[in-house]
PDB file of C-alpha atoms and ligand atoms in Angstrom:
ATOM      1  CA  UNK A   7     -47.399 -86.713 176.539  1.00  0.00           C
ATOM      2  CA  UNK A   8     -45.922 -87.415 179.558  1.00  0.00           C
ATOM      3  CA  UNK A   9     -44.317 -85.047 181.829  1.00  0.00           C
ATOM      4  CA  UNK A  10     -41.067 -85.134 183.379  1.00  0.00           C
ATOM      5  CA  UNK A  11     -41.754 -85.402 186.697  1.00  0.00           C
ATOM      6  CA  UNK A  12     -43.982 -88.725 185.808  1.00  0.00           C
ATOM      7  CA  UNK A  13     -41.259 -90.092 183.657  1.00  0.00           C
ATOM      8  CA  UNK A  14     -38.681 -90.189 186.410  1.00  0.00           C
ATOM      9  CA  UNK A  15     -41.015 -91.452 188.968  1.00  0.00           C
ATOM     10  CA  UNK A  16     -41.560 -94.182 186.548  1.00  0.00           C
ATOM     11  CA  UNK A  17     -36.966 -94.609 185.956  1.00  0.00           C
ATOM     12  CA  UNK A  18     -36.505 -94.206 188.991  1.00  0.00           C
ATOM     13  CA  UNK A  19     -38.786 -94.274 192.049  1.00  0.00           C
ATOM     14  CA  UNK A  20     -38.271 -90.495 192.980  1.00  0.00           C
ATOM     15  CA  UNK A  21     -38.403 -87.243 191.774  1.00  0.00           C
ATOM     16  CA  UNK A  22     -35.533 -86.158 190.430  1.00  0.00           C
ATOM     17  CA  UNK A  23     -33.843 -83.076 190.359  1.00  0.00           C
ATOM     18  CA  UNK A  24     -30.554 -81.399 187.885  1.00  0.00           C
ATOM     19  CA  UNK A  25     -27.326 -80.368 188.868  1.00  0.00           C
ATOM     20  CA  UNK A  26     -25.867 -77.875 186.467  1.00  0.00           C
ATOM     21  CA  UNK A  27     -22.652 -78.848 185.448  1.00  0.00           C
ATOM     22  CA  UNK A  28     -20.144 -76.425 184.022  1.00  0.00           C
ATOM     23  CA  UNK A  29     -17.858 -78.333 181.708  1.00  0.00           C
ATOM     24  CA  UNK A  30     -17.476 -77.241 178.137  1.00  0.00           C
ATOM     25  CA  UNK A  31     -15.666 -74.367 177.136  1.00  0.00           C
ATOM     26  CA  UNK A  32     -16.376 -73.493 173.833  1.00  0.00           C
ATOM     27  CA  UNK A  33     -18.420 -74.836 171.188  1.00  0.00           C
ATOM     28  CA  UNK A  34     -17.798 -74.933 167.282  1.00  0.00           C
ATOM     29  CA  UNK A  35     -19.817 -72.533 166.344  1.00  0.00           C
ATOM     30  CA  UNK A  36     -17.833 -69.442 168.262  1.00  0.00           C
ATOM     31  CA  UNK A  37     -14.538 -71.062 167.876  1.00  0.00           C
ATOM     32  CA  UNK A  38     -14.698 -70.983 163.894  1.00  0.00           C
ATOM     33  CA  UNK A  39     -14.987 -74.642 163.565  1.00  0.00           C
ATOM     34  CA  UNK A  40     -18.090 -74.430 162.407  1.00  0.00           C
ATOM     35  CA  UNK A  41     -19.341 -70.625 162.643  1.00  0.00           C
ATOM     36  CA  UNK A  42     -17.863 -67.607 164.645  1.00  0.00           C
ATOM     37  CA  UNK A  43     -19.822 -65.636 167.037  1.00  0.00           C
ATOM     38  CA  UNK A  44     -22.564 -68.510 168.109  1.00  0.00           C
ATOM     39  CA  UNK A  45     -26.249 -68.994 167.275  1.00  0.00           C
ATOM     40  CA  UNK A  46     -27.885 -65.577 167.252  1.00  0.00           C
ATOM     41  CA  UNK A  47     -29.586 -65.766 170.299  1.00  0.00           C
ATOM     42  CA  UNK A  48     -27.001 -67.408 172.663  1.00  0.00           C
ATOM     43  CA  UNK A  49     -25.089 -65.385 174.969  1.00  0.00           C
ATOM     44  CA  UNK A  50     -21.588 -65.637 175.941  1.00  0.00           C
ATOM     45  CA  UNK A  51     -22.026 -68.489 178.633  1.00  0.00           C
ATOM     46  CA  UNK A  52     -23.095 -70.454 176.179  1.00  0.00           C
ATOM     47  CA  UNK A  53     -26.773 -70.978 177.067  1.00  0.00           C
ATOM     48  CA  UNK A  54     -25.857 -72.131 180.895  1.00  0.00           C
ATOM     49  CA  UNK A  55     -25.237 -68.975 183.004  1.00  0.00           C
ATOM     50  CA  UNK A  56     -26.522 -70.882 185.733  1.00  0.00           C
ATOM     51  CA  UNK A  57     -23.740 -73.264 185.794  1.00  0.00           C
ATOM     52  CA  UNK A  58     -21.454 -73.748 188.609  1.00  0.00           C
ATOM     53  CA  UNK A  59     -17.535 -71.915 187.977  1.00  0.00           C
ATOM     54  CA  UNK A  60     -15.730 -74.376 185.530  1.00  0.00           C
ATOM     55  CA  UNK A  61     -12.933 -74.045 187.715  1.00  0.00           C
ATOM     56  CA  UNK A  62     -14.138 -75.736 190.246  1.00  0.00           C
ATOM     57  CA  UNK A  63     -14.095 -79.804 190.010  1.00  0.00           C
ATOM     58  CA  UNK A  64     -17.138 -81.685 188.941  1.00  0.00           C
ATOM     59  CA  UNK A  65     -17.872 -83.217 192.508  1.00  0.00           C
ATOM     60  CA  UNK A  66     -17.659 -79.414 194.205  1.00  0.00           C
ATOM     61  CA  UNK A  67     -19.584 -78.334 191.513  1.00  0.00           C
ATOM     62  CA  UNK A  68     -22.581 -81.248 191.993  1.00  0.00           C
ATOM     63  CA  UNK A  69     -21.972 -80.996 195.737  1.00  0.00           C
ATOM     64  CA  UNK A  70     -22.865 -77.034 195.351  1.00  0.00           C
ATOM     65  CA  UNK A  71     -25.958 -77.796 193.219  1.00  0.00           C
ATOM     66  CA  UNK A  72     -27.657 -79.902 195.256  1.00  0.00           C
ATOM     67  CA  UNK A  73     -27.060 -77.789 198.447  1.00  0.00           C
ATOM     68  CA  UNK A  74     -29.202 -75.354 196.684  1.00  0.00           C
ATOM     69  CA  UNK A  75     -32.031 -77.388 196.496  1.00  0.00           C
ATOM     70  CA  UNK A  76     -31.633 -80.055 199.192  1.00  0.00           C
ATOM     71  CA  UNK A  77     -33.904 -78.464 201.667  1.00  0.00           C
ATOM     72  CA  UNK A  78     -36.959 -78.403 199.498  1.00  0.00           C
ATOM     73  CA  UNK A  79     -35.980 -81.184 197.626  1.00  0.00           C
ATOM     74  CA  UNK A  80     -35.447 -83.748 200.822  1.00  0.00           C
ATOM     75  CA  UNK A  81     -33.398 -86.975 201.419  1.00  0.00           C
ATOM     76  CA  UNK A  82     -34.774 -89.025 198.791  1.00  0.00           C
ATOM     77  CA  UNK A  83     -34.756 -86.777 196.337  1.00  0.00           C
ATOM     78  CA  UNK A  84     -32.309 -88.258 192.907  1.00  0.00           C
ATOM     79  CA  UNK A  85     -30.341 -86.134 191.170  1.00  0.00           C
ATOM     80  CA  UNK A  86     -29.297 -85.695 187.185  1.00  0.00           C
ATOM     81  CA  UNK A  87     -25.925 -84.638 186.777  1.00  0.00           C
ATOM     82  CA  UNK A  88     -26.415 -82.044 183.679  1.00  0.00           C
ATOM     83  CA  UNK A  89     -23.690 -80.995 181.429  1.00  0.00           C
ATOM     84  CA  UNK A  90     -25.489 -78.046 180.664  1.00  0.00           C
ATOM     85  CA  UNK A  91     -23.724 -75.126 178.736  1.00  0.00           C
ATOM     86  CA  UNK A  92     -22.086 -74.774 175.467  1.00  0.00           C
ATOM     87  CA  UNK A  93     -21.380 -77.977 173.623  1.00  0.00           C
ATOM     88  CA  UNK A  94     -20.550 -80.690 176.089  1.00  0.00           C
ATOM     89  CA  UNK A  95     -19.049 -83.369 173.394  1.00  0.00           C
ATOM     90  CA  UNK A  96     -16.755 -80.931 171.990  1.00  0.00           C
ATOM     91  CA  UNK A  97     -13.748 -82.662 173.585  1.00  0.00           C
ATOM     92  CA  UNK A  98     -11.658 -85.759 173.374  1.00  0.00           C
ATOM     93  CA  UNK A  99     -13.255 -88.862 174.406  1.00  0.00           C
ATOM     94  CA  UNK A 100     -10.811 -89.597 177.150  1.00  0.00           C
ATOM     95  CA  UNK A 101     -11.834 -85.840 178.589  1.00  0.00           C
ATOM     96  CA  UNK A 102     -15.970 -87.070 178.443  1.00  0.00           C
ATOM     97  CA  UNK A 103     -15.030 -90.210 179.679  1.00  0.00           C
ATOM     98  CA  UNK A 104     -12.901 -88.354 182.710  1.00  0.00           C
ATOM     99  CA  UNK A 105     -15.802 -85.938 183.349  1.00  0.00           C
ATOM    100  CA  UNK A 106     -18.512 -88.607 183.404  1.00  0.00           C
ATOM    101  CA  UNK A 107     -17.244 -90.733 185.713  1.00  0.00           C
ATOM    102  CA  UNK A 108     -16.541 -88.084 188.111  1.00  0.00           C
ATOM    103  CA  UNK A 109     -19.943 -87.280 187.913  1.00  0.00           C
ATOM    104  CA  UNK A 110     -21.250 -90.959 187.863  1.00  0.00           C
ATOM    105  CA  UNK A 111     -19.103 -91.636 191.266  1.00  0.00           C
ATOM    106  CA  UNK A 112     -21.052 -88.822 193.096  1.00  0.00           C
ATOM    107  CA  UNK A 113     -23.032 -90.713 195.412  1.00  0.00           C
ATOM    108  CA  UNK A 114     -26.514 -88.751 195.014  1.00  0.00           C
ATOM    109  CA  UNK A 115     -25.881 -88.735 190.730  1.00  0.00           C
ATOM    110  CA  UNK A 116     -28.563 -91.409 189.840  1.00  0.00           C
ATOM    111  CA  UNK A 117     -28.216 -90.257 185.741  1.00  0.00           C
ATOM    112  CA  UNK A 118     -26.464 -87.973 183.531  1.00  0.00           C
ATOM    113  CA  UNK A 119     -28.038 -85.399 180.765  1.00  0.00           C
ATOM    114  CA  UNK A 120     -25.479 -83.811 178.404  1.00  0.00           C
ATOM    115  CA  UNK A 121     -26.101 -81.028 176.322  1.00  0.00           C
ATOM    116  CA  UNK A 122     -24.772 -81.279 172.856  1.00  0.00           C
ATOM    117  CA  UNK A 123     -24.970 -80.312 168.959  1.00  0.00           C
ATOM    118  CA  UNK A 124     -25.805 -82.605 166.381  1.00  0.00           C
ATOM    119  CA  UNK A 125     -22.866 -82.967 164.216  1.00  0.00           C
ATOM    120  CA  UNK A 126     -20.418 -82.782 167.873  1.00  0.00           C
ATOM    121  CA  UNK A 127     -21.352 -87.023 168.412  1.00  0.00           C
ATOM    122  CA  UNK A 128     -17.940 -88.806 166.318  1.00  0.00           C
ATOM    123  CA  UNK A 129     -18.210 -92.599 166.982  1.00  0.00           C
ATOM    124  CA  UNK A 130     -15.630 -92.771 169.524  1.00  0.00           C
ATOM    125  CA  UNK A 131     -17.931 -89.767 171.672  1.00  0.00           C
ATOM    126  CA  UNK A 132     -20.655 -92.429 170.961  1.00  0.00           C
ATOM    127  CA  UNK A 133     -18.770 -95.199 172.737  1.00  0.00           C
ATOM    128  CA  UNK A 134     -17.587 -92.963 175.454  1.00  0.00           C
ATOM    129  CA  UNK A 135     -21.651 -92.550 176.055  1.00  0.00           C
ATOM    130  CA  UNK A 136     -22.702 -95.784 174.982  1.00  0.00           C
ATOM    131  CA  UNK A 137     -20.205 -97.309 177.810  1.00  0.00           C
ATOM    132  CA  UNK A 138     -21.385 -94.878 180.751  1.00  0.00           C
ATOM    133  CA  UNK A 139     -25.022 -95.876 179.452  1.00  0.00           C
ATOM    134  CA  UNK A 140     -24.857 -99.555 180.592  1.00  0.00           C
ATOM    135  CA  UNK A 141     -24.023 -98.200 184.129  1.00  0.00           C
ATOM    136  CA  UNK A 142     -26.654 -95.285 184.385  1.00  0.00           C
ATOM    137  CA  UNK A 143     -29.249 -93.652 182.126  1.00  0.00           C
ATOM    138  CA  UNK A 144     -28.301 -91.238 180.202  1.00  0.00           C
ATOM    139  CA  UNK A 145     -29.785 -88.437 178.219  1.00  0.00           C
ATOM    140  CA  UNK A 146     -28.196 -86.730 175.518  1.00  0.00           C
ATOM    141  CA  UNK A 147     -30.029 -83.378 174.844  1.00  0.00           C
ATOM    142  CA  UNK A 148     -29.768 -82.173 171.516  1.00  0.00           C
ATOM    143  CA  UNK A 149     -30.066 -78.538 170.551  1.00  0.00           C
ATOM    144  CA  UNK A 150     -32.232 -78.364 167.394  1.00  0.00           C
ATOM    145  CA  UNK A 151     -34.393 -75.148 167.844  1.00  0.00           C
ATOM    146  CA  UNK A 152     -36.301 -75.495 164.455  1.00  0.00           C
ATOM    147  CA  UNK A 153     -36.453 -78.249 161.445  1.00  0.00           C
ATOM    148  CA  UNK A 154     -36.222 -75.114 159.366  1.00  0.00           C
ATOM    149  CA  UNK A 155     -33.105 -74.932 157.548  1.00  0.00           C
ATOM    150  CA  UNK A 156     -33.728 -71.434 156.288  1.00  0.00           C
ATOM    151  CA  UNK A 157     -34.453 -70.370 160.087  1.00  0.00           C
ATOM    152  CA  UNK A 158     -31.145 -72.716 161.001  1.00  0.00           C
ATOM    153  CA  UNK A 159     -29.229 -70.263 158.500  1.00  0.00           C
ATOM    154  CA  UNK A 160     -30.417 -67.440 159.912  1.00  0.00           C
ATOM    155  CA  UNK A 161     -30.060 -67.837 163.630  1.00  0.00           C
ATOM    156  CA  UNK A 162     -26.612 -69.468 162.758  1.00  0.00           C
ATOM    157  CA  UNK A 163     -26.831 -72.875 163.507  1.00  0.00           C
ATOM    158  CA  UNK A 164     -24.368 -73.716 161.128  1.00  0.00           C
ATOM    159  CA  UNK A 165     -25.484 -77.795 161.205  1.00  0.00           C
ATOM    160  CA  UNK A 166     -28.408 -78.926 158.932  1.00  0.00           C
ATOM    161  CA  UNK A 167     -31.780 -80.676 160.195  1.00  0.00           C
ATOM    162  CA  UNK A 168     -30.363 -83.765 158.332  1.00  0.00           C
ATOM    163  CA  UNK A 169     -27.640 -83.855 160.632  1.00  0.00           C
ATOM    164  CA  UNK A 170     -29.826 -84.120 163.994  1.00  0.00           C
ATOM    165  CA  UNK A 171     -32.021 -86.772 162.066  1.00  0.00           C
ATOM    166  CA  UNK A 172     -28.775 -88.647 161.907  1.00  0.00           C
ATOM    167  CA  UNK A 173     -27.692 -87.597 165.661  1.00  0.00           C
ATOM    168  CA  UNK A 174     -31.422 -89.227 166.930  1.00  0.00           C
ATOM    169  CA  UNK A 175     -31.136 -92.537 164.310  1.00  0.00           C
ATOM    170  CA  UNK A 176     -27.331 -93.122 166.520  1.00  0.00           C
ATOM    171  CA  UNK A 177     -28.164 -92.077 169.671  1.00  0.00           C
ATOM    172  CA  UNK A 178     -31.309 -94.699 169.734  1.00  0.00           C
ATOM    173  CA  UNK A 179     -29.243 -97.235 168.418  1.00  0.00           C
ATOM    174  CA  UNK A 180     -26.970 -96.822 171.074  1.00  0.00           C
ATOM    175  CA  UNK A 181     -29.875 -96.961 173.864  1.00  0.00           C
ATOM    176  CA  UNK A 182     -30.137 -93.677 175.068  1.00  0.00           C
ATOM    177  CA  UNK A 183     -32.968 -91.500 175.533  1.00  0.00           C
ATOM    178  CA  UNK A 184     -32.961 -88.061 173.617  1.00  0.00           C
ATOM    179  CA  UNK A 185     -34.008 -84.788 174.201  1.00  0.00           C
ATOM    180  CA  UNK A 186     -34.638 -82.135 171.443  1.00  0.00           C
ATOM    181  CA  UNK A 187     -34.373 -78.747 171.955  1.00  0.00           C
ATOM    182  CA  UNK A 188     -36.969 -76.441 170.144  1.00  0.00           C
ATOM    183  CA  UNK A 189     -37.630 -72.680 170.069  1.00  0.00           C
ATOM    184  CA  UNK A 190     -40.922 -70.815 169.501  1.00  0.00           C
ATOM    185  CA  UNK A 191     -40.764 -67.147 168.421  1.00  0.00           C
ATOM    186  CA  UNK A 192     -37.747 -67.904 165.840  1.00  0.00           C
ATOM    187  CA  UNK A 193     -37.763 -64.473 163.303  1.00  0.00           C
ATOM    188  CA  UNK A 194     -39.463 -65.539 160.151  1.00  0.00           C
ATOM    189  CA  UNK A 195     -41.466 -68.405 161.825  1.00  0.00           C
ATOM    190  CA  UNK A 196     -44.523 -69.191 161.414  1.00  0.00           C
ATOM    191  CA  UNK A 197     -46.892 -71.395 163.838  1.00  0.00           C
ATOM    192  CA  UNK A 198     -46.989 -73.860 160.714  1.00  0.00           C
ATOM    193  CA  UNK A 199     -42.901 -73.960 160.726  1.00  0.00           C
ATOM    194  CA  UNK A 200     -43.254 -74.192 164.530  1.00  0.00           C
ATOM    195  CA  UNK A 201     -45.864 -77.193 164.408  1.00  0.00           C
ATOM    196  CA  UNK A 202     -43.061 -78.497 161.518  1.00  0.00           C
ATOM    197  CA  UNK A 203     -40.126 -79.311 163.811  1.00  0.00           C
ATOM    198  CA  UNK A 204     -41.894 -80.819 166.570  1.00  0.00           C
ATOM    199  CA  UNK A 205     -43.681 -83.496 163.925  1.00  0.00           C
ATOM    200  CA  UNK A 206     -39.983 -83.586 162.813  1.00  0.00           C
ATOM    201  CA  UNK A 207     -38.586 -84.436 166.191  1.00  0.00           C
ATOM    202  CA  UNK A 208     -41.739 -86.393 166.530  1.00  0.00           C
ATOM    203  CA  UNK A 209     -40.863 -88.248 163.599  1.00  0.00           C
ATOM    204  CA  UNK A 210     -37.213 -88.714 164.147  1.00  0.00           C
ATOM    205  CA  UNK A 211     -37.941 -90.784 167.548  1.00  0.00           C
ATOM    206  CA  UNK A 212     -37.030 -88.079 170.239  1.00  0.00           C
ATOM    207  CA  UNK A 213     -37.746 -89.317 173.771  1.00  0.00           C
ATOM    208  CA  UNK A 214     -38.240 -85.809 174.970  1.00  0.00           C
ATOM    209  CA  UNK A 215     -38.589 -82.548 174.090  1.00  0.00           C
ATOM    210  CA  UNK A 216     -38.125 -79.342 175.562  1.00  0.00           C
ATOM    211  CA  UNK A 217     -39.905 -76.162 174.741  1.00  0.00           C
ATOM    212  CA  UNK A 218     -38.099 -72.654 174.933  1.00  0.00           C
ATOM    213  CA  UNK A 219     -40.075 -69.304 173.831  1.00  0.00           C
ATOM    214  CA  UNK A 220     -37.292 -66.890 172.262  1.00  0.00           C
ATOM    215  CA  UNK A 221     -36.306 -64.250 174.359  1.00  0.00           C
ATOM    216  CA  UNK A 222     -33.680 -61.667 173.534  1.00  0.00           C
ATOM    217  CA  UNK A 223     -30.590 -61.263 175.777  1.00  0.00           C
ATOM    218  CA  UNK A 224     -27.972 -58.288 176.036  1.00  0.00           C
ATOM    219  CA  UNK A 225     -25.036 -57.993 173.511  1.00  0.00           C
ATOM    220  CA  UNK A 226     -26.147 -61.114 171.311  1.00  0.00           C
ATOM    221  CA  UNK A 227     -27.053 -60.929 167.466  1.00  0.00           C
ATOM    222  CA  UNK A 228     -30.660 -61.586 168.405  1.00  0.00           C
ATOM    223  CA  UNK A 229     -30.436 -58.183 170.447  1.00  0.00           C
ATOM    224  CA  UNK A 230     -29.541 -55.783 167.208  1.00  0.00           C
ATOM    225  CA  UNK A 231     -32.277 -57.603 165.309  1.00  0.00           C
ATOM    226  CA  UNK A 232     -34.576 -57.104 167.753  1.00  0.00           C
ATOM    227  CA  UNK A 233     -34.063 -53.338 168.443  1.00  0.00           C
ATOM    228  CA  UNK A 234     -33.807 -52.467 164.660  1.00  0.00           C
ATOM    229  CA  UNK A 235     -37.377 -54.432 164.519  1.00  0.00           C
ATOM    230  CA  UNK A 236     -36.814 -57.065 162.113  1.00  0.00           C
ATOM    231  CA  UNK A 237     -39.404 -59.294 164.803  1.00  0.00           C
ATOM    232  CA  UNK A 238     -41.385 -59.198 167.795  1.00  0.00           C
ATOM    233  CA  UNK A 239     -41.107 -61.612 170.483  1.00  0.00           C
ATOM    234  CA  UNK A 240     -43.903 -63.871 171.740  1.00  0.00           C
ATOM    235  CA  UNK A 241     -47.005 -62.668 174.200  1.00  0.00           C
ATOM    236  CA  UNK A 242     -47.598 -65.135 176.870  1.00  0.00           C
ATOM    237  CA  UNK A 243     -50.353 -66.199 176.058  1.00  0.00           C
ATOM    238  CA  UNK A 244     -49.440 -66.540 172.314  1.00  0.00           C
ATOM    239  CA  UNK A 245     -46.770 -68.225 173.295  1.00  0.00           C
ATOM    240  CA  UNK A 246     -48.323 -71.134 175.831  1.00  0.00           C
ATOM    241  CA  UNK A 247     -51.407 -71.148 172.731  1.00  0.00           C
ATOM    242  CA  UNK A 248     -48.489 -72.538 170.329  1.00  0.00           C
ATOM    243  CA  UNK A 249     -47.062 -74.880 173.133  1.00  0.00           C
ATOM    244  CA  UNK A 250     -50.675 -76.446 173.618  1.00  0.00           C
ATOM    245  CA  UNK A 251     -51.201 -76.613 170.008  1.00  0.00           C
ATOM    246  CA  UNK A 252     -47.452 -78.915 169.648  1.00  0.00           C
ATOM    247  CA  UNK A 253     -48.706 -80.655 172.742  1.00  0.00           C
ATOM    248  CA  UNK A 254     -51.098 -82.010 170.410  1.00  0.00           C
ATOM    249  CA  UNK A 255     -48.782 -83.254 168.042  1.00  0.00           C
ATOM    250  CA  UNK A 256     -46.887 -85.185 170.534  1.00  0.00           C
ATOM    251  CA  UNK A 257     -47.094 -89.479 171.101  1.00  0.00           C
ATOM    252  CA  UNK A 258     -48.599 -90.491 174.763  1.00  0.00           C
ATOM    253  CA  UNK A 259     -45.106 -91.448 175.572  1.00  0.00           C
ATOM    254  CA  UNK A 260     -43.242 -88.783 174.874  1.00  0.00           C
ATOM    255  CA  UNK A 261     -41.398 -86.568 177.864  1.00  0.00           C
ATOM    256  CA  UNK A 262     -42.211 -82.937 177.809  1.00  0.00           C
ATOM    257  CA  UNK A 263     -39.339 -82.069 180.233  1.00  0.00           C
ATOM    258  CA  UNK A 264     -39.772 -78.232 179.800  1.00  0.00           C
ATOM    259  CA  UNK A 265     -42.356 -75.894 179.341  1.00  0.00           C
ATOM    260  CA  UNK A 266     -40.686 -72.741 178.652  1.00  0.00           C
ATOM    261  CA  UNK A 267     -37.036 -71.819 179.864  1.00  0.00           C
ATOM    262  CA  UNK A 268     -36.248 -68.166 181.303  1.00  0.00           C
ATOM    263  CA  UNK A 269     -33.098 -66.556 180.577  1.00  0.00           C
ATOM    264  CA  UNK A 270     -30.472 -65.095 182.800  1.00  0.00           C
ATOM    265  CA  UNK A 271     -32.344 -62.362 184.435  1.00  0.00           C
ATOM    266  CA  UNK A 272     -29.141 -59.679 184.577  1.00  0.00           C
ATOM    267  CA  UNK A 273     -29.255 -60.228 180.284  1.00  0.00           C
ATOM    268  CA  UNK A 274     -33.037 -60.727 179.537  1.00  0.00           C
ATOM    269  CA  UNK A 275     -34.365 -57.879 177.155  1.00  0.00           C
ATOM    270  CA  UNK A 276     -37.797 -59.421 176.289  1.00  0.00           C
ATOM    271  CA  UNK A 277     -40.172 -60.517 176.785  1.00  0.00           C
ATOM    272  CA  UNK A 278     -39.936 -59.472 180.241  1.00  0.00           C
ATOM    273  CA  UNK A 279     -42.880 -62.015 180.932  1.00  0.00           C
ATOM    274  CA  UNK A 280     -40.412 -65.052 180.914  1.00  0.00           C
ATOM    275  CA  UNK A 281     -38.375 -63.261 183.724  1.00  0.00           C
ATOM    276  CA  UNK A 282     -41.335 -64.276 186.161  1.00  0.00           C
ATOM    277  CA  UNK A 283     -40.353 -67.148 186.767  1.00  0.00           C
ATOM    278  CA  UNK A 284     -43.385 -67.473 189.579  1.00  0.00           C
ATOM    279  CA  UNK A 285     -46.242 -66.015 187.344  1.00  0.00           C
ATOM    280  CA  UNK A 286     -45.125 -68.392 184.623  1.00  0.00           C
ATOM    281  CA  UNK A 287     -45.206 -71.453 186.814  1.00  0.00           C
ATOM    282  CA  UNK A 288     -48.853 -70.263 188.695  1.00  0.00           C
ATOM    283  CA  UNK A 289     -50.057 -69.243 184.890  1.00  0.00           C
ATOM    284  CA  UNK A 290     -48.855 -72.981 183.348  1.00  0.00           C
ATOM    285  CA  UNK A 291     -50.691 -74.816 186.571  1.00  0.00           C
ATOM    286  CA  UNK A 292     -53.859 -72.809 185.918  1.00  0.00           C
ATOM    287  CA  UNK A 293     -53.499 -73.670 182.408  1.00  0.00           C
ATOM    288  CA  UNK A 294     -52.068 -77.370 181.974  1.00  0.00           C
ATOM    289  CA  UNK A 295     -52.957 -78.443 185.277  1.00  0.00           C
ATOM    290  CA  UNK A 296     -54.150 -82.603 184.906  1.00  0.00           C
TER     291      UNK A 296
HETATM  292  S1  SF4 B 314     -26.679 -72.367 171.484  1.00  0.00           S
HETATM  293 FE1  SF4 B 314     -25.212 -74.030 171.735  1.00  0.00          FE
HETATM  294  S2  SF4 B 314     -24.433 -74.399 169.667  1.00  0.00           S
HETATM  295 FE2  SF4 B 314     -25.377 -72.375 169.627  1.00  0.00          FE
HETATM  296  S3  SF4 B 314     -23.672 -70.966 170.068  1.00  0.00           S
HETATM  297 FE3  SF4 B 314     -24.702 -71.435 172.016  1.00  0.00          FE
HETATM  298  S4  SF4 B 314     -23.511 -73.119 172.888  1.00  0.00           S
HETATM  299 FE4  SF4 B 314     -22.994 -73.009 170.683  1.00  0.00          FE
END
């Protein structure tokens, strides 16, 4: 594996940092196109409460990002525009097209990462991205969570695994480097299904992966199942034993761009380990330090 930090140095010269980028709406799977009331575990904002207002314009928005981060980050520091929450090709073409080359004409935007589904990438999306791609990397980051189709049913994906198999096959044809999304802690999993969909994404040619332990957050389906006991969510140190184990699993060139993720701490439930966001980083040096 590599990680991300040595796969951008490698792109790009630099280490590279993300501006959140609130852009999408909705996605199908609240709006009824697909499924009503989301995957289980996703909360209202659509997995990016971090993002910027969506009212403000894409440059503000960018601008505001990286004035977070600028001090620490310094002047040479790149910067990923990231269409991060809900389902950021759920739109007309002409709207991506408009949003992307706002983003791409921001002067410190040296790539762009969009957060999609699956079965959201139509051909004409495809040639929106496929266009912007021959003027700046992009990555198209693809929530998959599990290979699992009975899990998929059950935390309401409402797509099939076959349908992110096709996603990857497209995507690579088209030159751009993917990202799969992938949950531990999923209720019903076992570490065997777990080990499953990351030799699935493995096997389906995903640049880059990104892990996520399951944590619970306020008024989601995920919350009732969790009080009523139906699962129990991951340890710390259960959980980082599972990510070490998939590290395994993984090609020396693929990207492992995140470790674990930590939720919105005003909605986190559990495990109240992942709202450390210090302890987690000082435990993962001590532990996957190179
Ligand atoms: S995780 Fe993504 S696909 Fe699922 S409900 Fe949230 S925004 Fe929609």
């Amino acid at each position: 594996m590599l990680t991300a930090n040595e796969h951008y140095r490698s792109v790009f010269g630099c280490k590279m940092y993300k501006a959140s980028i609130s852009f999408a709406k909705s996605c199908p799977n609240r709006d009824g196109t697909k499924g009503t009331g989301g995957c289980i575990f996703c909360s209202a904002g659509g997995s990016g409460e971090f993002s910027a207002a969506r009212d403000k314009t894409i440059t503000r928005q960018i601008d505001e990002a990286i004035s977070l981060v600028e001090r620490k980050a310094g002047p040479d520091a790149g910067y990923i525009a990231y269409f991060q929450s809900f389902t950021n090709t759920y739109c007309s073409p002409d709207e991506l097209a408009l949003a992307l080359d706002e983003a791409m004409a921001h002067p410190r935007i040296k790539a762009l990462s969009i957060a999609t589904r699956p079965d959201c990438l139509p051909d004409k999306i495809l040639e929106v991205i496929s266009e912007k791609s021959s003027e700046m990397p992009v990555y198209v980051e693809l929530g998959l969570q599990t290979s699992n189709d009975q899990t998929a049913k059950l935390i309401n994906r409402c797509y099939e695994t076959k349908d992110y198999d096709d996603a990857v096959r497209r995507l690579k044809e088209i030159g751009v480097n993917v990202i799969t999304h992938v949950i531990f802690g999923l209720p019903g999993e076992t570490e065997e299904k777990m080990m499953e969909s990351v030799r699935h994404c493995v096997k389906a040619g995903t640049d880059g992966i990104k892990f996520t332990c399951l944590y619970v957050l306020k008024d989601t389906a995920l919350e009732k199942m969790w009080r009523a006991g139906e699962f129990e969510v991951l340890g710390e140190e259960e959980y980082f034993d599972i990510v070490e184990k998939a590290i395994e699993l993984l090609p020396p060139d693929t990207v492992v761009h995140r470790l674990t993720g930590d939720g919105p701490k005003k909605l986190l439930l559990a495990p109240m380990w992942t709202a450390d966001k210090r302890g987690v980083i000082n435990y993962i040096n001590r532990r996957f330090a190179k």
